[in-house]
Short mmCIF file of C-alpha atoms in Angstrom, two decimals:
data_model
loop_
_atom_site.label_atom_id
_atom_site.label_comp_id
_atom_site.label_asym_id
_atom_site.label_seq_id
_atom_site.Cartn_x
_atom_site.Cartn_y
_atom_site.Cartn_z
CA UNK A 1 100.28 111.81 116.19
CA UNK A 2 100.72 108.04 116.37
CA UNK A 3 101.90 105.90 113.46
CA UNK A 4 98.39 104.78 112.50
CA UNK A 5 97.19 108.37 112.38
CA UNK A 6 100.26 109.42 110.37
CA UNK A 7 99.71 106.54 107.95
CA UNK A 8 96.01 107.37 107.55
CA UNK A 9 96.74 111.06 106.99
CA UNK A 10 99.41 110.14 104.40
CA UNK A 11 97.05 107.78 102.54
CA UNK A 12 94.37 110.48 102.48
CA UNK A 13 96.85 113.06 101.15
CA UNK A 14 98.09 110.68 98.45
CA UNK A 15 94.57 109.74 97.36
CA UNK A 16 93.47 113.38 97.43
CA UNK A 17 96.44 114.44 95.32
CA UNK A 18 95.45 112.08 92.52
CA UNK A 19 91.73 112.86 92.80
CA UNK A 20 92.32 116.63 92.74
CA UNK A 21 94.85 116.34 89.90
CA UNK A 22 92.31 114.43 87.83
CA UNK A 23 89.18 116.43 88.66
CA UNK A 24 90.01 119.69 90.46
CA UNK A 25 88.36 120.82 93.68
CA UNK A 26 84.84 121.11 92.29
CA UNK A 27 84.93 117.72 90.55
CA UNK A 28 86.68 115.79 93.31
CA UNK A 29 84.57 113.64 95.61
CA UNK A 30 85.49 112.93 99.20
CA UNK A 31 83.90 109.49 98.99
CA UNK A 32 86.30 108.54 96.15
CA UNK A 33 89.24 109.95 98.12
CA UNK A 34 88.24 108.01 101.23
CA UNK A 35 87.75 104.78 99.26
CA UNK A 36 91.12 105.14 97.48
CA UNK A 37 92.79 105.76 100.85
CA UNK A 38 91.02 102.78 102.42
CA UNK A 39 89.55 105.14 104.97
CA UNK A 40 86.27 106.99 105.40
CA UNK A 41 84.90 110.49 104.89
CA UNK A 42 84.87 111.17 108.62
CA UNK A 43 88.66 110.81 108.68
CA UNK A 44 89.00 113.44 105.97
CA UNK A 45 87.04 115.92 108.03
CA UNK A 46 88.84 114.87 111.21
CA UNK A 47 92.32 115.45 109.79
CA UNK A 48 91.64 118.29 107.33
CA UNK A 49 88.34 119.93 108.24
CA UNK A 50 86.99 120.36 104.71
CA UNK A 51 87.51 119.36 101.11
CA UNK A 52 89.08 122.76 100.39
CA UNK A 53 91.49 122.37 103.30
CA UNK A 54 92.36 118.88 102.04
CA UNK A 55 93.15 120.35 98.61
CA UNK A 56 95.35 123.00 100.24
CA UNK A 57 97.16 120.32 102.25
CA UNK A 58 97.67 118.14 99.16
CA UNK A 59 98.94 121.09 97.13
CA UNK A 60 101.26 122.22 99.91
CA UNK A 61 102.56 118.66 100.33
CA UNK A 62 103.28 118.43 96.58
CA UNK A 63 104.98 121.83 96.47
CA UNK A 64 107.09 121.14 99.56
CA UNK A 65 108.05 117.75 98.14
CA UNK A 66 109.19 119.37 94.89
CA UNK A 67 111.24 121.99 96.75
CA UNK A 68 112.89 119.30 98.88
CA UNK A 69 113.46 116.89 95.97
CA UNK A 70 114.95 119.52 93.65
CA UNK A 71 117.17 121.97 95.54
CA UNK A 72 118.44 124.93 93.55
CA UNK A 73 122.08 125.74 92.91
CA UNK A 74 122.05 129.37 91.73
CA UNK A 75 125.45 128.93 90.10
CA UNK A 76 124.04 126.17 87.85
CA UNK A 77 120.51 127.22 86.90
CA UNK A 78 120.49 125.16 83.67
CA UNK A 79 121.00 121.93 85.61
CA UNK A 80 118.38 123.04 88.17
CA UNK A 81 115.87 123.53 85.32
CA UNK A 82 116.79 120.10 83.95
CA UNK A 83 116.23 118.46 87.33
CA UNK A 84 112.87 120.24 87.66
CA UNK A 85 111.96 118.92 84.21
CA UNK A 86 112.97 115.42 85.37
CA UNK A 87 110.80 115.79 88.47
CA UNK A 88 107.78 116.77 86.38
CA UNK A 89 108.38 113.85 84.02
CA UNK A 90 108.41 111.44 86.98
CA UNK A 91 105.31 113.03 88.48
CA UNK A 92 103.03 114.21 85.63
CA UNK A 93 100.17 114.81 88.06
CA UNK A 94 102.09 117.80 89.49
CA UNK A 95 101.30 119.97 86.45
CA UNK A 96 97.63 119.01 86.60
CA UNK A 97 97.45 119.87 90.29
CA UNK A 98 99.16 123.21 89.65
CA UNK A 99 96.71 123.96 86.84
CA UNK A 100 93.73 123.25 89.08
CA UNK A 101 95.30 125.38 91.82
CA UNK A 102 95.64 128.30 89.39
CA UNK A 103 92.12 127.81 88.03
CA UNK A 104 90.27 127.21 91.29
CA UNK A 105 92.43 128.91 93.88
CA UNK A 106 94.84 131.33 92.27
CA UNK A 107 94.29 134.79 93.71
CA UNK A 108 91.37 133.50 95.78
CA UNK A 109 93.61 131.35 98.00
CA UNK A 110 93.12 132.33 101.64
CA UNK A 111 96.79 133.26 101.89
CA UNK A 112 99.93 132.33 99.98
CA UNK A 113 101.66 129.23 101.31
CA UNK A 114 104.29 130.69 103.59
CA UNK A 115 106.79 127.86 103.14
CA UNK A 116 106.70 128.13 99.37
CA UNK A 117 106.91 131.92 99.47
CA UNK A 118 109.97 131.64 101.73
CA UNK A 119 111.54 129.06 99.42
CA UNK A 120 111.08 131.45 96.49
CA UNK A 121 112.56 134.32 98.50
CA UNK A 122 115.57 132.15 99.34
CA UNK A 123 115.99 131.26 95.66
CA UNK A 124 115.78 134.92 94.64
CA UNK A 125 118.42 135.81 97.26
CA UNK A 126 120.71 133.03 95.99
CA UNK A 127 120.26 134.16 92.37
CA UNK A 128 120.93 137.77 93.37
CA UNK A 129 124.14 136.65 95.08
CA UNK A 130 125.17 134.66 91.99
CA UNK A 131 124.48 137.76 89.87
CA UNK A 132 126.67 139.91 92.14
CA UNK A 133 129.46 137.33 91.80
CA UNK A 134 129.13 137.39 88.01
CA UNK A 135 127.99 133.75 87.76
CA UNK A 136 124.68 134.49 86.01
CA UNK A 137 123.33 137.34 83.94
CA UNK A 138 122.00 140.48 85.52
CA UNK A 139 120.00 141.30 82.37
CA UNK A 140 116.93 140.30 84.40
CA UNK A 141 116.17 140.94 88.04
CA UNK A 142 116.63 137.93 90.31
CA UNK A 143 112.84 137.39 90.68
CA UNK A 144 112.37 137.64 86.90
CA UNK A 145 115.18 135.18 86.26
CA UNK A 146 113.72 132.69 88.74
CA UNK A 147 110.34 132.97 87.00
CA UNK A 148 111.87 132.38 83.59
CA UNK A 149 113.79 129.33 84.80
CA UNK A 150 110.71 127.86 86.51
CA UNK A 151 108.52 128.40 83.48
CA UNK A 152 111.05 127.00 81.02
CA UNK A 153 111.25 123.85 83.13
CA UNK A 154 107.46 123.50 82.75
CA UNK A 155 107.47 124.31 79.05
CA UNK A 156 106.59 120.84 77.80
CA UNK A 157 103.94 120.17 80.38
CA UNK A 158 102.14 123.39 79.49
CA UNK A 159 102.55 123.26 75.69
CA UNK A 160 99.40 123.38 73.62
CA UNK A 161 98.70 120.28 71.53
CA UNK A 162 98.51 122.47 68.42
CA UNK A 163 102.11 123.60 68.99
CA UNK A 164 103.29 120.04 69.59
CA UNK A 165 101.73 118.95 66.26
CA UNK A 166 103.67 121.66 64.40
CA UNK A 167 106.87 120.85 66.29
CA UNK A 168 106.67 117.16 65.51
CA UNK A 169 107.97 114.24 67.55
CA UNK A 170 110.43 115.11 70.31
CA UNK A 171 111.68 112.49 72.78
CA UNK A 172 112.16 113.08 76.49
CA UNK A 173 115.93 113.54 76.22
CA UNK A 174 115.47 116.20 73.53
CA UNK A 175 112.84 117.98 75.61
CA UNK A 176 115.14 118.05 78.64
CA UNK A 177 118.07 119.24 76.54
CA UNK A 178 116.01 122.09 75.10
CA UNK A 179 115.12 123.22 78.64
CA UNK A 180 118.76 123.05 79.75
CA UNK A 181 120.02 124.77 76.58
CA UNK A 182 117.37 127.48 76.86
CA UNK A 183 118.28 128.27 80.45
CA UNK A 184 122.00 128.12 79.58
CA UNK A 185 121.51 130.82 76.96
CA UNK A 186 119.24 132.79 79.29
CA UNK A 187 121.75 133.01 82.16
CA UNK A 188 124.86 133.91 80.14
#
């Protein structure tokens, strides 16, 4: 692919990411995506084939970017959870895109994204190794522990407004510290 094609594809992915995060697959419009990318609808179909395939590409791009931006150190899961929290704070649209993925794709996705599945398998293997070396708790299986760490890092993004009202004001540093402290206690 030449540079112009790469640049066009990137602009379409970026525009689609924000459109899908805001409106989901059903509410997104390819004409808005094309306009935001300074392209046209024909380019969307040329590069991606369909609106659903464009969503899958945008979701995969976001997930791969997160995996690459926030590598996991199984011997320091609290800091990993904190860096995931930081990543979600910098990119609040990630949680919205994940929510739409779960709502509109979830189990109906054509097939799990192989790269993300492999990344999770690698993380589970690293956690299992850290458990065998006594660096983290074995009170949970490695897959369970990974799930708990991932979900704690998303805690604030997925909190109900009614809970946040009861909790009261919490600044970003306090939110991050709670995630790190929670995972610290979890892995002992």
